[in-house]
Amino acid sequence: MKKLLLLGNEAIGQGALDAGLSGAYGYPGTPSTEIIEYIQRNPEAKERDVHRTWSTNEKTALESALGMSYVGKRTIITMKHVGLNVAADAYMNSALTGANGGIIVAVADDPSMHSSQNEQDSRFYAKFALMPAFEPSDQQEAYDMPRLAYEISEKYHLPVMMRLTTRLSHSRAGVLRNSILEENKMHLPEIKDQFMLLPAFARKKYKHLIAVQKDLEMESENSPFNKYIEGTDKSMGIIACGLAYNYLMENYDECNYPILKIGQYPLPKKQIQNIFNECDEILVLEEGMPLVEEMLKGFLGNLKIHGRLDGTLDRDGELNPMKVRKTLGLPKLSSKDIPELVSGRPPALCVGCPHTDSYKALTEAMKEYGKGHVFSDIGCYTLGYLSPHNAIDTCVDMGASISMAIGASDAGFFPAIATIGDSTFGHSGITGLLDAVIQKSNIVIVILDNDITAMTGMQDSQVNGKIEQICEGVGVEKEHIRIINPLSRYHEENVKVFKEEIAYTGVSVVIPRRPCIHVFAKRKK
Amino acid sequence: MKKDIILAGVGGQGILSIAAIIGTAAIESGLHLKQAEVHGMSQRGGDVQSHLRISDKPIHSDLIPNGGADLIISVEPMESLRYIPYLSENGWLITNTKAFVNIPDYPDYGELMKTIKSFPNHIALDADEIAKDIGSPRSMNMVVLGAASTFLDLSYEKLEEGIKIIFGRKGEKIVDANLKAIKAGKEFTKQYK
Ligand SMILES: Cc1ncc(C[n+]2csc(CCOP(=O)(O)OP(=O)(O)O)c2C)c(N)n1
Ligand code: SF4
């Protein structure tokens, strides 16, 4: 059979489809976005009418998937690592309700923060929730794992995490397809109270969740994705998780240590015990944070265990073949430095971007108040912090712009401005707006409406065409919802609108509205 | 057979199409392939790179180690130098010479070209100009791919097939423009060598 050339993300999408997927939910976020995009444009998914939409945020996505699982169907939810923070309430509780139809929570982590505001390791969430997790090392495993993940999810009535990292999500390789499984028929949970978490039921379910841990461990012992590889040099044993296994194998010609490759959690205790007994020292290679290393080392610190915690490897940032090579004590390959004249080329707002004109007008209107007044958020418009714009002051988490402006204004700070993108507003700005309206905060909220979720590659924005109605419905006075056209020819008018709304004491919303310059090309495709 | 290639450029210049075509050609030739690319934030006018590995044996790492690349293929001259640490001792540097200036501190052009030419194994061509001359101004990236084509250990026909597969959706005219561009790039290298 011919191989498909797929990104790690696409391989998961194809793997889920071929394993009987009925519905995919998610919120865009690099590096996770292509899972849903792949399912959306897949002709077989279209033919089967697999449900495949973006949700307003990661929490609503996970809850929708729970509903689909409740009626017996297999689903996948996708998000980036910080999205799991947003979905965390639903996620933690879904470990107690469990699944009826199989559930895969696919989370893509971004070590080294290529496109993120922090680096976190989602395996900690899986451990926290006592959920099984899969961590593919290559595209073929990314394709193969959903099948076993659904099997385990339905066997133990538990959602299952699939944890990815940037390099696998965004790397392509040939993938061989398996047979295609039928979708589940609709059926309600056999146990009537399965999705009922009143305390009396929840306590029972928690005991049950704890009790099945042994079985999950046994699944890991027998998993095709956990593999013990004999080696002759027992001075060191290497535990390699997910992608780290590849960086090890890249250098493995030159050494011969026993290896335990990990692709399924909870950790297989017997196999770990085995390598621990057999080898003098243990090196743990894991992409992200030192989860396995910390578990093995324990609080008092077993001196035989090495990894990111004791500085054998860098504590932060993603792994690569060079870091692993160095750790194995192998000589460096010869290479030259970057010539000195090469200068940095940071990302920037596109020429002609609507945000540029919005910021120009806002900055001019704010001139008399000095620096430090503009709370912003996450999206293309965050690049407005950089020169030559220098237009905003903060970026923390999605939705924080509005709530932080409220807090600053509560402390007597004036003016307090929030700038937030349309998709981000829908994701988690509306609740902040409600707070502002209820306590009549003196803030100006600028909703930068470029028609689309641009930063993550042009996904539809859930609030498209509804922003004014939402603001009005939440209670913003109609006269203080102002729509402007961010074009340089309207600059003076726009400055005036900003000034008027800054002068108004209360909640104002200014909506600069002009499509991202790439929207047209995208829609034409 | 093993080729480790760094593709370099600025977001929007089309290095992912080069990667897709080489990748398709490699798969069509029954070879193993891994290709790591950059999505998201850095695509907004920032530097972008892709690690492309082709081999007749299974490939482990998605990333090429420093000092391991057989080729750097760049659609922008300064960007070609950013990845010098990856280049192996006998590796080749193949780059477009047309600068893409979207930063205030872009280096002196003369110095830049001098640095590029200080690498004994280099091919430098004004791919923008060549693309314009042959009437395919938007196919600069395929000119660069053409210039690199003889270094890839892939048959030229497979690369053409790759272009047809990747651009087929966009219509015959675009396929032809790109086929012309890759040919022009190949001719350049033939004369240069
Ligand atoms: C919780 C969370 N989910 C997803 C992301 C990824 N992400 C960053 S910005 C963004 C949306 C940007 O869209 P919008 O607000 O419309 O601004 P634009 O980029 O269009 O200017 C997303 C989804 C994130 N940073 N955090
Ligand atoms: S992609 Fe669109 S919104 Fe983002 S910087 Fe470019 S023009 Fe602006």
XYZ file of C-alpha atoms in Angstrom, chain B residues 18-170:
153
model
C 9.730 23.542 -2.086
C 9.557 21.123 0.835
C 6.268 19.644 -0.366
C 7.639 19.022 -3.858
C 10.889 17.425 -2.730
C 8.873 15.423 -0.193
C 6.409 14.185 -2.789
C 9.238 13.300 -5.178
C 11.005 11.367 -2.414
C 7.885 9.411 -1.463
C 7.189 8.708 -5.159
C 10.749 7.354 -5.381
C 10.048 4.976 -2.496
C 12.425 6.758 -0.103
C 12.001 7.549 3.580
C 11.389 11.154 4.457
C 10.984 13.420 7.458
C 10.261 17.074 7.111
C 9.906 19.407 10.088
C 8.407 22.782 9.336
C 7.430 25.942 11.145
C 3.833 27.067 11.573
C 2.251 29.835 13.585
C 3.846 32.933 15.000
C 7.050 32.929 12.968
C 5.176 32.896 9.692
C 4.382 36.598 10.028
C 7.349 37.976 8.073
C 9.869 36.336 10.391
C 12.626 33.889 9.534
C 11.365 30.404 8.725
C 13.174 27.156 8.151
C 12.381 23.556 7.430
C 14.459 20.462 8.098
C 14.083 17.962 5.292
C 15.640 14.525 5.512
C 15.576 11.911 2.773
C 17.120 8.471 3.009
C 16.827 4.934 1.749
C 16.959 3.819 5.401
C 14.504 4.700 8.191
C 15.110 8.185 9.612
C 15.000 8.786 13.357
C 15.212 12.458 14.289
C 12.910 15.019 12.672
C 15.678 17.581 13.215
C 19.067 17.641 11.504
C 22.019 17.917 13.903
C 24.486 20.811 13.679
C 27.183 20.017 11.163
C 24.954 17.419 9.523
C 23.273 19.135 6.562
C 24.326 18.230 3.027
C 22.543 21.258 1.623
C 21.196 24.620 2.639
C 18.627 25.804 0.115
C 17.584 29.391 0.747
C 15.242 31.770 -1.041
C 16.884 34.774 0.659
C 20.614 35.534 0.980
C 20.885 36.566 4.639
C 18.634 33.698 5.688
C 20.997 31.231 3.983
C 23.686 32.217 6.492
C 21.489 31.916 9.583
C 21.687 28.126 9.282
C 25.432 27.800 8.607
C 25.926 25.877 11.878
C 23.914 23.039 10.343
C 26.069 22.757 7.221
C 28.439 19.806 7.044
C 32.051 20.282 6.033
C 31.474 19.413 2.395
C 27.898 20.675 2.270
C 26.569 23.050 -0.381
C 24.992 26.463 0.095
C 22.433 27.257 -2.604
C 20.772 30.627 -2.342
C 18.744 33.297 -4.043
C 20.673 36.588 -4.039
C 17.653 38.884 -3.966
C 17.472 40.451 -0.498
C 14.160 40.626 1.333
C 14.525 43.707 3.495
C 11.821 44.055 6.151
C 14.068 44.913 9.103
C 15.928 48.132 9.888
C 19.339 46.497 10.482
C 19.686 44.424 7.318
C 23.428 43.906 6.703
C 25.452 45.637 3.988
C 24.658 43.832 0.758
C 28.259 43.758 -0.523
C 29.494 42.234 2.721
C 26.657 39.742 2.656
C 27.514 38.507 -0.828
C 31.197 38.380 0.068
C 30.386 36.135 3.023
C 28.243 33.847 0.890
C 30.982 33.601 -1.734
C 33.544 32.766 0.927
C 31.991 29.308 1.095
C 33.752 27.238 -1.567
C 30.641 25.142 -2.205
C 28.050 27.723 -3.069
C 25.590 28.527 -5.814
C 24.152 32.036 -5.783
C 21.538 33.151 -8.273
C 19.077 36.001 -8.618
C 16.051 33.749 -8.754
C 13.594 36.659 -8.683
C 15.183 38.057 -11.831
C 15.264 34.666 -13.578
C 11.625 34.031 -12.695
C 10.687 37.418 -14.147
C 12.717 36.820 -17.327
C 10.916 33.596 -18.111
C 7.525 35.120 -17.418
C 6.841 33.250 -14.145
C 7.493 36.063 -11.664
C 5.731 34.255 -8.818
C 7.781 31.089 -9.158
C 11.041 32.340 -7.651
C 11.002 29.445 -5.181
C 10.876 26.894 -8.009
C 13.876 28.540 -9.675
C 15.804 28.008 -6.457
C 14.597 24.416 -6.268
C 15.728 23.947 -9.868
C 19.178 25.277 -9.007
C 19.365 22.717 -6.202
C 17.824 19.873 -8.188
C 21.052 18.249 -9.284
C 22.209 17.937 -5.661
C 19.174 16.069 -4.409
C 19.847 12.562 -5.751
C 16.246 12.530 -6.934
C 15.380 12.153 -10.588
C 14.369 15.381 -12.290
C 11.236 13.676 -13.623
C 10.113 12.882 -10.078
C 10.497 16.550 -9.123
C 8.387 17.520 -12.124
C 5.853 14.942 -11.042
C 5.904 16.516 -7.574
C 5.123 19.919 -9.073
C 2.205 18.450 -10.994
C 0.818 16.800 -7.858
C 1.282 19.780 -5.558
C 0.137 22.534 -7.941
C -2.326 20.408 -9.941
C -5.241 21.774 -7.943
C -4.434 25.316 -9.039
